[in-house]
C-alpha positions as protocol buffer text, in pm:
chain_id: "A"
residue {
  index: 1
  type: MET
  ca { x: -4287 y: -3 z: 315 }
}
residue {
  index: 2
  type: LYS
  ca { x: -3946 y: -127 z: 195 }
}
residue {
  index: 3
  type: GLU
  ca { x: -4081 y: -211 z: -152 }
}
residue {
  index: 4
  type: GLN
  ca { x: -4250 y: 129 z: -179 }
}
residue {
  index: 5
  type: LEU
  ca { x: -3924 y: 304 z: -97 }
}
residue {
  index: 6
  type: LEU
  ca { x: -3731 y: 98 z: -350 }
}
residue {
  index: 7
  type: GLU
  ca { x: -3992 y: 160 z: -620 }
}
residue {
  index: 8
  type: SER
  ca { x: -3989 y: 532 z: -550 }
}
residue {
  index: 9
  type: LEU
  ca { x: -3610 y: 539 z: -580 }
}
residue {
  index: 10
  type: ARG
  ca { x: -3626 y: 332 z: -899 }
}
residue {
  index: 11
  type: LYS
  ca { x: -3851 y: 597 z: -1054 }
}
residue {
  index: 12
  type: SER
  ca { x: -3651 y: 899 z: -934 }
}
residue {
  index: 13
  type: LEU
  ca { x: -3291 y: 784 z: -985 }
}
residue {
  index: 14
  type: PRO
  ca { x: -3129 y: 811 z: -1327 }
}
residue {
  index: 15
  type: PRO
  ca { x: -2981 y: 491 z: -1483 }
}
residue {
  index: 16
  type: ILE
  ca { x: -2636 y: 599 z: -1361 }
}
residue {
  index: 17
  type: VAL
  ca { x: -2631 y: 772 z: -1024 }
}
residue {
  index: 18
  type: THR
  ca { x: -2348 y: 950 z: -841 }
}
residue {
  index: 19
  type: ARG
  ca { x: -2272 y: 914 z: -473 }
}
residue {
  index: 20
  type: LYS
  ca { x: -2385 y: 1273 z: -412 }
}
residue {
  index: 21
  type: GLU
  ca { x: -2715 y: 1207 z: -589 }
}
residue {
  index: 22
  type: ILE
  ca { x: -2769 y: 893 z: -380 }
}
residue {
  index: 23
  type: GLU
  ca { x: -2711 y: 1100 z: -67 }
}
residue {
  index: 24
  type: ARG
  ca { x: -2965 y: 1359 z: -185 }
}
residue {
  index: 25
  type: GLN
  ca { x: -3227 y: 1111 z: -311 }
}
residue {
  index: 26
  type: THR
  ca { x: -3221 y: 907 z: 11 }
}
residue {
  index: 27
  type: GLY
  ca { x: -3269 y: 1215 z: 229 }
}
residue {
  index: 28
  type: LYS
  ca { x: -2909 y: 1181 z: 352 }
}
residue {
  index: 29
  type: LEU
  ca { x: -2987 y: 833 z: 483 }
}
residue {
  index: 30
  type: ILE
  ca { x: -2663 y: 729 z: 315 }
}
residue {
  index: 31
  type: ASN
  ca { x: -2372 y: 970 z: 319 }
}
residue {
  index: 32
  type: SER
  ca { x: -2153 y: 984 z: 8 }
}
residue {
  index: 33
  type: ARG
  ca { x: -1842 y: 945 z: 225 }
}
residue {
  index: 34
  type: THR
  ca { x: -1990 y: 633 z: 383 }
}
residue {
  index: 35
  type: LEU
  ca { x: -2035 y: 487 z: 34 }
}
residue {
  index: 36
  type: ALA
  ca { x: -1671 y: 569 z: -42 }
}
residue {
  index: 37
  type: ASN
  ca { x: -1561 y: 391 z: 276 }
}
residue {
  index: 38
  type: LEU
  ca { x: -1776 y: 88 z: 197 }
}
residue {
  index: 39
  type: ASP
  ca { x: -1627 y: 76 z: -153 }
}
residue {
  index: 40
  type: ALA
  ca { x: -1278 y: 80 z: -3 }
}
residue {
  index: 41
  type: LEU
  ca { x: -1377 y: -218 z: 213 }
}
residue {
  index: 42
  type: LYS
  ca { x: -1519 y: -392 z: -97 }
}
residue {
  index: 43
  type: ILE
  ca { x: -1866 y: -409 z: 61 }
}
residue {
  index: 44
  type: GLY
  ca { x: -2033 y: -123 z: -126 }
}
residue {
  index: 45
  type: PRO
  ca { x: -2270 y: -147 z: -421 }
}
residue {
  index: 46
  type: GLU
  ca { x: -2154 y: -330 z: -732 }
}
residue {
  index: 47
  type: GLY
  ca { x: -2166 y: -164 z: -1071 }
}
residue {
  index: 48
  type: LYS
  ca { x: -1929 y: 114 z: -965 }
}
residue {
  index: 49
  type: MET
  ca { x: -1778 y: 328 z: -1240 }
}
residue {
  index: 50
  type: MET
  ca { x: -1564 y: 638 z: -1249 }
}
residue {
  index: 51
  type: PHE
  ca { x: -1573 y: 942 z: -1470 }
}
residue {
  index: 52
  type: ARG
  ca { x: -1281 y: 1170 z: -1393 }
}
residue {
  index: 53
  type: SER
  ca { x: -1304 y: 1218 z: -1017 }
}
residue {
  index: 54
  type: LYS
  ca { x: -1673 y: 1124 z: -984 }
}
residue {
  index: 55
  type: VAL
  ca { x: -1793 y: 781 z: -878 }
}
residue {
  index: 56
  type: ALA
  ca { x: -2129 y: 650 z: -992 }
}
residue {
  index: 57
  type: TYR
  ca { x: -2326 y: 327 z: -976 }
}
residue {
  index: 58
  type: GLU
  ca { x: -2572 y: 155 z: -1204 }
}
residue {
  index: 59
  type: ARG
  ca { x: -2917 y: 224 z: -1059 }
}
residue {
  index: 60
  type: GLU
  ca { x: -3028 y: -140 z: -1038 }
}
residue {
  index: 61
  type: ALA
  ca { x: -2701 y: -253 z: -880 }
}
residue {
  index: 62
  type: PHE
  ca { x: -2732 y: 19 z: -618 }
}
residue {
  index: 63
  type: LEU
  ca { x: -3096 y: -70 z: -547 }
}
residue {
  index: 64
  type: ARG
  ca { x: -3010 y: -440 z: -500 }
}
residue {
  index: 65
  type: TRP
  ca { x: -2738 y: -345 z: -251 }
}
residue {
  index: 66
  type: PHE
  ca { x: -2964 y: -91 z: -77 }
}
residue {
  index: 67
  type: ALA
  ca { x: -3245 y: -345 z: -45 }
}
residue {
  index: 68
  type: ASN
  ca { x: -3007 y: -584 z: 130 }
}
residue {
  index: 69
  type: GLN
  ca { x: -2907 y: -309 z: 375 }
}
residue {
  index: 70
  type: LEU
  ca { x: -3262 y: -207 z: 467 }
}
residue {
  index: 71
  type: LYS
  ca { x: -3423 y: -368 z: 768 }
}
residue {
  index: 72
  type: GLU
  ca { x: -3789 y: -316 z: 847 }
}
residue {
  index: 73
  type: GLN
  ca { x: -3899 y: -262 z: 1204 }
}
residue {
  index: 74
  type: SER
  ca { x: -4221 y: -426 z: 1318 }
}
């Protein structure tokens, strides 16, 4: 299930993805403000970049971080 979710996100996310787009694409599983807080704590996804006031991540860097956060229930 985890791999299917990651593959689906890999196909639907653009190469550079904003926090708001991550929130939308994950069905609000991750809130954009939560990502901002995790970045402030230096525990958010790597590959962060800024364009004016928008923050975005490289897709693959975000997916690596997201995969480490996901836990499957048996």
